[in-house]
Tab-separated table of C-alpha atoms in Angstrom:
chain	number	residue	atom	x	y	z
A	1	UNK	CA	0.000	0.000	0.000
A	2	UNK	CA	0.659	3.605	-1.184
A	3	UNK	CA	1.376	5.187	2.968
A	4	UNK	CA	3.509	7.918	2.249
A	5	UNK	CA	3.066	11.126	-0.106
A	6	UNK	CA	6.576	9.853	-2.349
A	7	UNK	CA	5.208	6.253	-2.617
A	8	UNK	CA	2.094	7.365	-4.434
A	9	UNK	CA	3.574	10.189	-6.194
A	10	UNK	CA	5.923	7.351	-8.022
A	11	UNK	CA	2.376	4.917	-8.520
A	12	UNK	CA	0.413	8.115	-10.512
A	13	UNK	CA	4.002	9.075	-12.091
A	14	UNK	CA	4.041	5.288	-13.762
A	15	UNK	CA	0.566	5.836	-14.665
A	16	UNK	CA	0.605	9.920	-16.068
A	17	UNK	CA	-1.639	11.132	-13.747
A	18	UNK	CA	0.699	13.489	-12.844
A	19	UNK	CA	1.009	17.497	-14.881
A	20	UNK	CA	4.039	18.795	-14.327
A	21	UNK	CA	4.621	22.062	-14.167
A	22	UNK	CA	8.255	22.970	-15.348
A	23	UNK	CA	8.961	26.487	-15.410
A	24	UNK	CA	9.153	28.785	-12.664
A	25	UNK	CA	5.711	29.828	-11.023
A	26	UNK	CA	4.785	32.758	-8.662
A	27	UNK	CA	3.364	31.811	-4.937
A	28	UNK	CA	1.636	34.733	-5.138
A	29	UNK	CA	-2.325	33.945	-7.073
A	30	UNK	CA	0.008	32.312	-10.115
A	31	UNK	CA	0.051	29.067	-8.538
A	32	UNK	CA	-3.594	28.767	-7.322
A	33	UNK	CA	-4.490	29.867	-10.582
A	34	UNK	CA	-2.758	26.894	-12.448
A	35	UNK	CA	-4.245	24.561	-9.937
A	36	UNK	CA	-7.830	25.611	-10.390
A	37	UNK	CA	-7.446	25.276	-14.078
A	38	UNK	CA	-7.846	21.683	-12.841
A	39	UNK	CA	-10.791	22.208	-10.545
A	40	UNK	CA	-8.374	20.704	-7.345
A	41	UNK	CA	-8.890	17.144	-9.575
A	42	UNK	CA	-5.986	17.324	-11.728
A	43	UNK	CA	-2.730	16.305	-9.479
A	44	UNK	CA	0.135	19.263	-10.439
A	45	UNK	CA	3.408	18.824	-9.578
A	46	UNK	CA	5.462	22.427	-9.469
A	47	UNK	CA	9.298	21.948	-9.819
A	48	UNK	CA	9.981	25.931	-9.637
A	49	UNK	CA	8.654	27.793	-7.035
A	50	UNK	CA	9.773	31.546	-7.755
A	51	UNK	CA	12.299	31.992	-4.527
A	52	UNK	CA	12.278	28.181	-3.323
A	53	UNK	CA	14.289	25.631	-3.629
A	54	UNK	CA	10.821	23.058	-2.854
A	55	UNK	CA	8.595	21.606	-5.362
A	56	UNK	CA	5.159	21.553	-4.611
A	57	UNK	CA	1.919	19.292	-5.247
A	58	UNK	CA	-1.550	19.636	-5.136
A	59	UNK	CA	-4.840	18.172	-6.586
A	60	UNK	CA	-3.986	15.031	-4.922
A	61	UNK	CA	-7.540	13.986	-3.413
A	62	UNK	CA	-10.143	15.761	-5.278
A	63	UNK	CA	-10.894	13.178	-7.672
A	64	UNK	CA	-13.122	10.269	-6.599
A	65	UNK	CA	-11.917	7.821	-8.803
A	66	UNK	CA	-8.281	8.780	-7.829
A	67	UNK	CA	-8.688	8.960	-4.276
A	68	UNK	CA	-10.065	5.467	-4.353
A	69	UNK	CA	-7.072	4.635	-6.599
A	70	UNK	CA	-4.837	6.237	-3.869
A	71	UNK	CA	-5.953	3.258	-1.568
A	72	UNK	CA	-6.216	0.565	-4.025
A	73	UNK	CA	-9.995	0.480	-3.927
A	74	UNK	CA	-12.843	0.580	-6.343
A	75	UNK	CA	-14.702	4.196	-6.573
A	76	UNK	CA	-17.741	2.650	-5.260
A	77	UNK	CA	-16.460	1.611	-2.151
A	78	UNK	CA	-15.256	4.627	-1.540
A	79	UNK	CA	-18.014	5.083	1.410
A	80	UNK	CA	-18.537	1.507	2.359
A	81	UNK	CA	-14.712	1.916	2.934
A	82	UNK	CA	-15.298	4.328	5.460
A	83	UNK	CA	-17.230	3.305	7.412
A	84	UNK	CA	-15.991	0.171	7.593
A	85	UNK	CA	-12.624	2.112	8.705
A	86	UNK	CA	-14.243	3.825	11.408
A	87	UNK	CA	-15.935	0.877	12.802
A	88	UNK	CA	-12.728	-1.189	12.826
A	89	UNK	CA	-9.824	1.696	13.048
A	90	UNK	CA	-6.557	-0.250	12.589
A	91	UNK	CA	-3.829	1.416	15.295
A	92	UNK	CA	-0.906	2.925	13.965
A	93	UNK	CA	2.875	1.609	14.890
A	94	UNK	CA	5.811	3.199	16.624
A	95	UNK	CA	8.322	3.955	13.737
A	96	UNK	CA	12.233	2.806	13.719
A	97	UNK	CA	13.207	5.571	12.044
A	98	UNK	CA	11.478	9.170	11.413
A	99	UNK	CA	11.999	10.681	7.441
A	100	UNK	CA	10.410	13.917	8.827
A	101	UNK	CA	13.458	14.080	11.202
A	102	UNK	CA	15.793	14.229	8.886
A	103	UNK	CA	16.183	17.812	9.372
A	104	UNK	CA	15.044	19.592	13.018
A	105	UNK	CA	14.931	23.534	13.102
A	106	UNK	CA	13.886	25.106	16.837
A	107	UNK	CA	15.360	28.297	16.601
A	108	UNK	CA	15.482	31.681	14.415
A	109	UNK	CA	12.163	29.988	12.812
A	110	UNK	CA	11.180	31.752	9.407
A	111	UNK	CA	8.473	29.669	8.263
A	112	UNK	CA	8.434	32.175	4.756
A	113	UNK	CA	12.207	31.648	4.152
A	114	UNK	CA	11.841	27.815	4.267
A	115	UNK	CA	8.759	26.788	2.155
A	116	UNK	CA	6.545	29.121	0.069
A	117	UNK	CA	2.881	30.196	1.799
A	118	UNK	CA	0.655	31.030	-1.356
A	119	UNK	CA	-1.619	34.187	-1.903
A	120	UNK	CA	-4.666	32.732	-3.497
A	121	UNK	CA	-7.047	35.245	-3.857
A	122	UNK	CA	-7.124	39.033	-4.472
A	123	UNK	CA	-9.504	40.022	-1.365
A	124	UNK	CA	-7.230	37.590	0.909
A	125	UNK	CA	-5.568	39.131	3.740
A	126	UNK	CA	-2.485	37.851	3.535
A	127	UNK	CA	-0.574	34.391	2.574
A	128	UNK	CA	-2.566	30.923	3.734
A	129	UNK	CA	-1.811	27.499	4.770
A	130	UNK	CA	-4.282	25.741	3.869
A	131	UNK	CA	-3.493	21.820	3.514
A	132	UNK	CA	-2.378	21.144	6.943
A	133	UNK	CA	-3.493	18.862	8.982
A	134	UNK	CA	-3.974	19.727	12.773
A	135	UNK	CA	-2.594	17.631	15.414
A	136	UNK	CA	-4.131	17.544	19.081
A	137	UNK	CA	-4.786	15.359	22.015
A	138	UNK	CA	-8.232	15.157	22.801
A	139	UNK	CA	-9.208	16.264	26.630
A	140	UNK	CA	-8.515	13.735	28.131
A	141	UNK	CA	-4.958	13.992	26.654
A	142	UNK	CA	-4.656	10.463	24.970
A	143	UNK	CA	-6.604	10.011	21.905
A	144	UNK	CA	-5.380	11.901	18.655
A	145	UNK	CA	-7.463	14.214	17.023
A	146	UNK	CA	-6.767	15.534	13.371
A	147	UNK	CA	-8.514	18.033	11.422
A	148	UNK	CA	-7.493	20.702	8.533
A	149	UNK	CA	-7.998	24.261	9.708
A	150	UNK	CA	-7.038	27.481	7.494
A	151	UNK	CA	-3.853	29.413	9.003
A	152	UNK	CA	-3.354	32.692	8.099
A	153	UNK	CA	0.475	33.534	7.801
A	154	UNK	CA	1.624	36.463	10.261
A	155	UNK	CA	5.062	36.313	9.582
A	156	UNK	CA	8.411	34.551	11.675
A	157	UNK	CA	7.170	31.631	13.576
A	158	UNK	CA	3.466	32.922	14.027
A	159	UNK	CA	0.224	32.228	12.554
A	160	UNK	CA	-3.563	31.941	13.320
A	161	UNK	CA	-5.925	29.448	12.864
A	162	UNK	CA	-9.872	29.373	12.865
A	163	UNK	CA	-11.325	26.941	14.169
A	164	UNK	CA	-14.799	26.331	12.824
A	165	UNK	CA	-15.349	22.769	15.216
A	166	UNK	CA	-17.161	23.927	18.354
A	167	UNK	CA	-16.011	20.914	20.111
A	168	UNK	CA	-12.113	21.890	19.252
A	169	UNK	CA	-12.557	25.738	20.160
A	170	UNK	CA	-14.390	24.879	23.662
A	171	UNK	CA	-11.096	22.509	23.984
A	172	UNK	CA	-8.717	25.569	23.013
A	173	UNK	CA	-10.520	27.696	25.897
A	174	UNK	CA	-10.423	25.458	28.516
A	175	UNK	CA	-7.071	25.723	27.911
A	176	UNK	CA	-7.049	29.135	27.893
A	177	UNK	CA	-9.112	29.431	31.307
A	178	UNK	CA	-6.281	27.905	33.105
A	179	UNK	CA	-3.837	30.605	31.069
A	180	UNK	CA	-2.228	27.194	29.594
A	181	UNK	CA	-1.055	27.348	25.791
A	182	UNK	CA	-2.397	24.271	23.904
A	183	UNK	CA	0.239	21.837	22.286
A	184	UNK	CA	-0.275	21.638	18.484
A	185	UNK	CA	1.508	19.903	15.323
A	186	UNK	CA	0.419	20.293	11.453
A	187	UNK	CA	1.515	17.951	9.108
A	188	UNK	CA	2.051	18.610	4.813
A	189	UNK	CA	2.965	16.385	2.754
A	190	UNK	CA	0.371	13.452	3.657
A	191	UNK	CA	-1.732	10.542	1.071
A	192	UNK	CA	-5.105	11.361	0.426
A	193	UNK	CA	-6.416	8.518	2.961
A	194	UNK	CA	-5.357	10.842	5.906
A	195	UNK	CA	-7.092	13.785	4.474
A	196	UNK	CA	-10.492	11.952	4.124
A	197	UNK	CA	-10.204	10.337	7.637
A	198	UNK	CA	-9.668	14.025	8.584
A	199	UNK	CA	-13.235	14.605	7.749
A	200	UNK	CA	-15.227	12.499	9.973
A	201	UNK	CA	-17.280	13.829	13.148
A	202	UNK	CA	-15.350	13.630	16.132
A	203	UNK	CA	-18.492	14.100	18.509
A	204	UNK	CA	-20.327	11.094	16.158
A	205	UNK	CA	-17.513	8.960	16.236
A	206	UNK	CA	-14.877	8.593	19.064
A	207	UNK	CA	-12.199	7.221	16.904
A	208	UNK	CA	-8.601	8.103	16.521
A	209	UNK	CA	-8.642	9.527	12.588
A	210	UNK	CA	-5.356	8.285	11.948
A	211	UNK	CA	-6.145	4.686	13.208
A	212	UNK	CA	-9.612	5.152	10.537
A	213	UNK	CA	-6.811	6.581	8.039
A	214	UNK	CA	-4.503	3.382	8.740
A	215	UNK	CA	-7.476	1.181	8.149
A	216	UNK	CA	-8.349	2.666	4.854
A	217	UNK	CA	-5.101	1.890	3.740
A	218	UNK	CA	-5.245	-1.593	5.031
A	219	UNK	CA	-1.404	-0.959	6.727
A	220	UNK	CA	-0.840	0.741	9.999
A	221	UNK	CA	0.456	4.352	9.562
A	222	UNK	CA	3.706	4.687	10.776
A	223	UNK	CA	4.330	7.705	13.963
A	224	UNK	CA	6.809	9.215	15.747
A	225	UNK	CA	6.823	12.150	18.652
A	226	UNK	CA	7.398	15.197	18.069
A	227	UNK	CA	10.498	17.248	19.402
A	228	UNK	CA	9.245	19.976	21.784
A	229	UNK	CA	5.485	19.083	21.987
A	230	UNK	CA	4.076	15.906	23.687
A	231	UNK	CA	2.127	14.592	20.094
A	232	UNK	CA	2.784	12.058	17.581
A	233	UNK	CA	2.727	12.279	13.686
A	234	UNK	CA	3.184	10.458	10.791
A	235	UNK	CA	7.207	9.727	10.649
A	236	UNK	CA	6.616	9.957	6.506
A	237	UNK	CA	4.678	12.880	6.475
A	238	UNK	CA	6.965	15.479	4.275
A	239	UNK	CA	7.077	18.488	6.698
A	240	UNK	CA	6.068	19.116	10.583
A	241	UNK	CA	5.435	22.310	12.328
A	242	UNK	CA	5.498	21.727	15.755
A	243	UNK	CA	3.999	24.894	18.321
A	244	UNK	CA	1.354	25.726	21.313
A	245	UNK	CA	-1.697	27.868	20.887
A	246	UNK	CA	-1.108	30.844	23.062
A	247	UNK	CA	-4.027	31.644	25.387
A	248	UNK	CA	-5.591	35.246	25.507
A	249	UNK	CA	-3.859	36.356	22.354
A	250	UNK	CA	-6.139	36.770	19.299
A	251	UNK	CA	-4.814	38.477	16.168
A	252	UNK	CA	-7.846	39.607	12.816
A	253	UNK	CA	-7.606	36.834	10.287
A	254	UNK	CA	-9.494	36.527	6.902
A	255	UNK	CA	-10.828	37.444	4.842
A	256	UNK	CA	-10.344	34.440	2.829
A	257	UNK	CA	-11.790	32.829	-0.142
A	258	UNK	CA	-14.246	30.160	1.737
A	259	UNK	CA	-15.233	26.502	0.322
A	260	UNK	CA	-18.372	28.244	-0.752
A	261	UNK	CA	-16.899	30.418	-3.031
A	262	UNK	CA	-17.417	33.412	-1.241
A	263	UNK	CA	-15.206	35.522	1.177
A	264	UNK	CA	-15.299	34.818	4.949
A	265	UNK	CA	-15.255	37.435	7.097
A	266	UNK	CA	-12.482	39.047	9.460
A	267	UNK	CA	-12.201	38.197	12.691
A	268	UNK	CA	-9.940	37.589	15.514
A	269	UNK	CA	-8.475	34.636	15.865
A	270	UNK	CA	-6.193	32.037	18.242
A	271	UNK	CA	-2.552	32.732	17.071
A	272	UNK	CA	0.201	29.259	16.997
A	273	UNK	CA	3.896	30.022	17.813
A	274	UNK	CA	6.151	27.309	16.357
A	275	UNK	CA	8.775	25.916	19.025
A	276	UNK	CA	9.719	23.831	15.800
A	277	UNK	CA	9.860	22.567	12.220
A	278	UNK	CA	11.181	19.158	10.626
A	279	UNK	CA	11.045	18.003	7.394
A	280	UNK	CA	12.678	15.043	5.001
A	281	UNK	CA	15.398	15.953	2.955
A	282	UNK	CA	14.361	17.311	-0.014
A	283	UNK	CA	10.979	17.896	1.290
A	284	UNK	CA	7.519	18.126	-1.062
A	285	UNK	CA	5.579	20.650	-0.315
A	286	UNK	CA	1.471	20.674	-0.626
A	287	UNK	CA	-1.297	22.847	-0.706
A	288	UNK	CA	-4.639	22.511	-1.913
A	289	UNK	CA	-6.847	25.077	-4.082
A	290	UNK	CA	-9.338	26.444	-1.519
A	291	UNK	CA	-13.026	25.866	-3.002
A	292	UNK	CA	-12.315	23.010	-4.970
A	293	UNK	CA	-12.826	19.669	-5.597
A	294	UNK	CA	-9.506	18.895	-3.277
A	295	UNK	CA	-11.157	20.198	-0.497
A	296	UNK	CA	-15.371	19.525	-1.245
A	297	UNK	CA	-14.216	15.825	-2.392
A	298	UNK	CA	-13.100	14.335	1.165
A	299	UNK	CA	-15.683	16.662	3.072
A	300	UNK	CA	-18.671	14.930	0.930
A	301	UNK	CA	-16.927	11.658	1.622
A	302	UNK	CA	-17.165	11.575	4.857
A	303	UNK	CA	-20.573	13.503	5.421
A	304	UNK	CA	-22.006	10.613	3.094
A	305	UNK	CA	-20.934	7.820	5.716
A	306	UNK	CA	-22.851	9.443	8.112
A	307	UNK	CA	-25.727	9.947	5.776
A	308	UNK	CA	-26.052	6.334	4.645
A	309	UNK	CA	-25.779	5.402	8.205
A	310	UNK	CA	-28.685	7.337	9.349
A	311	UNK	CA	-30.466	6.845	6.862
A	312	UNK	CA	-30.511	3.850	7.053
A	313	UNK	CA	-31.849	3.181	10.644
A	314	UNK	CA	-35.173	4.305	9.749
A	315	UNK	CA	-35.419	3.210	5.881
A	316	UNK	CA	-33.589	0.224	5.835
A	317	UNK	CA	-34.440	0.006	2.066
A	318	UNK	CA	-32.088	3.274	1.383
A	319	UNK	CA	-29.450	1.855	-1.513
A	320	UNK	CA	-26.982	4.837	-1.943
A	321	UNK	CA	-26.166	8.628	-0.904
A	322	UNK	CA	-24.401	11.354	-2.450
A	323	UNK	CA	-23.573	15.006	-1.027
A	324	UNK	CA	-22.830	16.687	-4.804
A	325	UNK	CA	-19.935	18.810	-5.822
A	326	UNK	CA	-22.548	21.919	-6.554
A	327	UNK	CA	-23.209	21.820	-2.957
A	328	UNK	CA	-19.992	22.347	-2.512
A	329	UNK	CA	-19.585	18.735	-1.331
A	330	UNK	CA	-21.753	19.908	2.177
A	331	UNK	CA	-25.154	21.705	1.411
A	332	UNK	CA	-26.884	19.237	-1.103
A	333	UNK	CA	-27.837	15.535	-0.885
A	334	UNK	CA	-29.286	13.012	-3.375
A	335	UNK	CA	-30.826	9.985	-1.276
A	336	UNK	CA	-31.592	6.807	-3.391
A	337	UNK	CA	-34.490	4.846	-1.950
A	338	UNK	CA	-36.510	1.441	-2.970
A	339	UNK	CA	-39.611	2.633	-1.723
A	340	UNK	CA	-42.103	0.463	0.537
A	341	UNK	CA	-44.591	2.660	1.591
A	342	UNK	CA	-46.196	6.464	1.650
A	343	UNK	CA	-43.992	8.181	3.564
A	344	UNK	CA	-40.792	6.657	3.524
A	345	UNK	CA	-39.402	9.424	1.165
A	346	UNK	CA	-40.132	11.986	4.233
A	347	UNK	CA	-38.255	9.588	6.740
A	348	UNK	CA	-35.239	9.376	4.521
A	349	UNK	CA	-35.364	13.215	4.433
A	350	UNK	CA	-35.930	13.763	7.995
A	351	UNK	CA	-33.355	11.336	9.421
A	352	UNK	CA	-31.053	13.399	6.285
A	353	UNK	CA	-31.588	16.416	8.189
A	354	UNK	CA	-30.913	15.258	11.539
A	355	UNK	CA	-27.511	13.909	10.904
A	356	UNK	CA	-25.701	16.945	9.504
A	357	UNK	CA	-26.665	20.615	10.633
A	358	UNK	CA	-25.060	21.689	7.418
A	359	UNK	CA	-27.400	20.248	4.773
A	360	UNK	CA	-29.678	22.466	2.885
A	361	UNK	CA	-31.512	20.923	0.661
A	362	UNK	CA	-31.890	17.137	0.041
A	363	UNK	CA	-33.533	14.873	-2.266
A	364	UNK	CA	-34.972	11.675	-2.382
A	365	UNK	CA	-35.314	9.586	-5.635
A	366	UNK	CA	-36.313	6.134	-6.811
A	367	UNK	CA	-34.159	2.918	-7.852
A	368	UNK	CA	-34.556	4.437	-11.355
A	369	UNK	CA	-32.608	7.734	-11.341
A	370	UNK	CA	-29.124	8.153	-11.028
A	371	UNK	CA	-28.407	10.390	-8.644
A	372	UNK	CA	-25.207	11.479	-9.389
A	373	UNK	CA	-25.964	12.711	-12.622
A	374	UNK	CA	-27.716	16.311	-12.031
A	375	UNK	CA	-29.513	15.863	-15.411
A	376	UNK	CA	-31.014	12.765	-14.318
A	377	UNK	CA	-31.980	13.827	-11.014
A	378	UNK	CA	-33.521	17.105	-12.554
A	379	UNK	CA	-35.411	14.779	-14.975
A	380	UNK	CA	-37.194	13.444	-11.495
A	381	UNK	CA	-37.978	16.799	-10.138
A	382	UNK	CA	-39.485	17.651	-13.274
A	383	UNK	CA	-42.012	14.996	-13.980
A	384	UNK	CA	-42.679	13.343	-10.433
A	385	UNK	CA	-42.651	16.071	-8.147
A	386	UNK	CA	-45.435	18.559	-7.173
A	387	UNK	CA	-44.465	21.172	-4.983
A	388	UNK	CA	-47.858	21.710	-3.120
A	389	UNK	CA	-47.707	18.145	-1.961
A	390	UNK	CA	-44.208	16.651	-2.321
A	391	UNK	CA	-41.771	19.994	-0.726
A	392	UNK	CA	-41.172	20.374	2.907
A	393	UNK	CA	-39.235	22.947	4.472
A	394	UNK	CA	-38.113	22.836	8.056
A	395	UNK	CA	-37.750	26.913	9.263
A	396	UNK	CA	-35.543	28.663	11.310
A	397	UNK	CA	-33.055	25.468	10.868
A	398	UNK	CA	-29.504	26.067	11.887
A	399	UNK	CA	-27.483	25.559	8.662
A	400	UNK	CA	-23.207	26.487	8.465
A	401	UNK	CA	-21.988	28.987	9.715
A	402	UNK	CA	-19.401	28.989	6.550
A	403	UNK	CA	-22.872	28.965	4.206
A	404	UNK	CA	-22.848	32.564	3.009
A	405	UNK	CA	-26.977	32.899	3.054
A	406	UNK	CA	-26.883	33.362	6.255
A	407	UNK	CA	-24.530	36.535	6.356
C-alpha cells in the first residue's frame, strides 16, 4: 500500500496522472491559478517555485476515482470503505526511524524563508496554509485528534488558525481558562487517505482519525513524537510544524476565499507560535486550491458515511447517498431509496436532516434515477414532483456557519 506522499507520487508518475509544471511559477495567485485550471482534480506537480528551492503538489484527493485509486480500492467503495474504517480503526505503529526528522529547526524559525505560503485570492488578507493537517490530544490527553484548519500567515514563527469545530474551540478555551497554551503539530505532505479520515465527526464517532486513516489503507500508519510538543505524527509525512496555541492572544484573520466560493469574514483569531519545524530531505511541499474539488471531495466523503448510516436506521431500504460537488460537497444531498410505503421518502429526508446541521436541501429519488448525474436527477424533479404536496421545508433550521446565506 501507497502510505507515504513519495510512494504514491511514483504509482500516478508510472501511470501519467501526474502534470508537471516545469517552469518557474509565482506563490503569489500564479500558482492557485494553475491549480484551479484543474478544478483541485488534476494532481500538479510544481518543480519551480519563484524563490524556493521546494517543489510543490496539489490536486492530490479531489478526484473520486483517484482517491479510491490512492488506496487501491474501487470508486464505489469509496463510502462503504469508510465506514468500515471507522468501525474497525486499525492502530498505527511506533516507527524505527522518522523521514520527517531528517532535518530539526527550533530556533530563528522563518516559516516564509523555508517553504513558500501562497496568496490565493485578491480580497485575501495575507498568505494561507491551507493543507495542513492539525494535530491535538483530545481532553482527556490520549486520543489523537486531526482536522485541517485554514492558518493565516503572520510572519516569523506565528500564525492563526480558525477553528470552525465547536467541540475543538471549547477545547482551546479550557485551555485558555487555566492561562495554559495548547500543544499543536500540522503535518504537509500526507496521502489522500489521511485527508479523508480528517473529515469524519469527532463528537459522532470517538475514533482516533489516523487509526480510521490506517485502516483505509489496510497498513498501519507509521508515527513518531514530536520534538518539543508531547504529540505524535506520521514519521513519513513530508514536513512538521510543531507549536502551542497561546491563550488570551487573538490576532484579525481573513478574509479568505471560503469553500463556498465566497469571502469569509475578518475576525480575531487564536494565534500558533512554532517551538519547531522538521522536514525530510528534499521535502515536497502541498497545498490545496481552496473551493475546490480537493477540499469539497473528502468533506462529501465523509458527510455521506454518516448519511447512509442514518439513513438507514429508519429506511432500511435506502441503496446509496451522495452530497454533490454543486453543494460544494456539504449543502446538497441526493438519497436513493426502494420505496415500501407512503412516507418513507419523508423519513429518509428527515433522518437526512438530523444527521448533519449543514445540509440544505436534500432529495430523495427512486431505484430508477441516477443520482449522481444532475440531469437525471432534474429529470425526477421535473415529472414526479409537485411542490404543493411533495416539498417540505423545516424553518428557522440552523445551517453552516461557513454557508454565506446566512450573512
Amino acid at each position: 500500500m501507497m502510505t507515504d506522499l513519495r510512494s504514491l507520487i511514483a504509482f500516478w508518475e508510472e501511470r501519467k496522472r501526474i502534470v508537471h509544471i516545469r517552469r518557474e511559477v509565482d506563490p503569489k495567485f500564479e500558482l492557485a491559478a494553475i491549480v484551479k485550471s484543474g478544478k483541485g482534480k488534476q494532481p500538479f506537480w510544481f518543480e519551480k517555485i519563484k524563490g524556493y528551492d521546494v517543489p510543490m503538489v496539489s490536486g492530490l484527493g479531489g478526484d473520486r476515482a483517484l482517491l479510491a485509486e490512492s488506496m487501491r480500492i474501487r470508486e464505489r467503495d469509496l463510502v462503504p470503505r469508510l465506514i468500515d474504517a471507522i468501525v474497525r480503526p486499525l492502530k498505527t505503529v511506533k516507527a524505527a526511524d522518522a523521514p520527517v526528522h531528517e532535518n530539526v529547526r527550533t530556533g530563528n524559525i522563518r516559516l516564509d524563508e523555508m517553504f513558500p505560503i501562497c496568496t490565493y485570492h485578491k480580497e485575501d488578507s495575507g498568505r494561507y496554509l491551507v493543507s495542513g493537517v492539525l494535530v491535538v490530544k483530545d481532553r482527556n490527553g490520549v486520543r489523537r485528534y486531526t482536522s485541517i484548519r485554514r492558518m493565516q500567515y503572520l510572519g516569523g514563527n506565528r500564525m492563526n488558525v480558525l477553528i470552525s469545530s465547536p467541540e475543538l474551540f471549547e477545547q482551546y478555551l479550557e485551555y485558555e481558562r487555566r492561562s495554559e497554551p495548547m500543544e499543536v503539530a500540522v503535518m504537509f505532505g500526507v496521502v489522500p487517505a489521511v485527508v479523508l479520515a480528517s473529515q469524519i465527526s469527532t463528537h459522532l464517532f470517538h475514533c482516533d482519525k489516523l487509526d480510521v486513516a490506517s485502516r483505509l489503507l489496510g497498513e498501519p500508519l507509521r508515527v513518531v513524537s514530536c520534538r518539543t510538543v508531547d504529540l505524535e505524527v506520521l514519521a513519513d509525512a513530508e514536513v512538521v510544524l510543531e507549536g502551542r496555541m497561546l491563550p488570551h492572544v487573538r490576532e484579525m484573520e481573513g478574509p479568505f476565499g471560503e469553500l463556498g466560493g465566497y469571502y469569509g469574514d475578518a475576525s480575531p483569531q487564536p494565534v500558533i507560535e512554532l517551538t519547531a519545524v522538521t522536514h525530510r530531505n528534499r521535502p515536497i511541499w502541498q497545498t490545496i486550491y481552496p473551493s475546490g474539488y480537493e477540499e469539497h471531495t473528502p468533506m462529501a466523503i465523509a458527510r455521506e458515511a454518516v448519511l447512509l448510516s442514518t439513513v438507514r436506521q429508519v429506511v432500511p431500504e435506502v441503496r446509496d447517498v451522495y452530497v454533490t460537488p454543486g453543494g460544494v460537497g456539504r449543502y446538497h444531498a441526493v438519497i436513493q431509496i426502494e420505496k415500501k410505503s407512503e412516507g418513507d421518502a419523508k423519513q429518509a429526508l428527515l433522518a437526512a436532516f438530523a444527521s448533519d446541521k449543514d445540509l440544505k436541501h436534500v432529495v430523495v429519488v427512486n431505484e430508477d434515477v441516477d443520482i449522481r448525474d444532475p440531469l437525471d436527477v432534474e429529470w425526477a424533479i421535473a415529472t414526479r414532483v409537485q411542490a404543493d404536496l411533495d416539498l417540505f421545508i423545516v424553518p428557522g433550521a440552523k445551517g453552516s456557519p461557513l454557508e454565506p446565506s446566512h450573512q
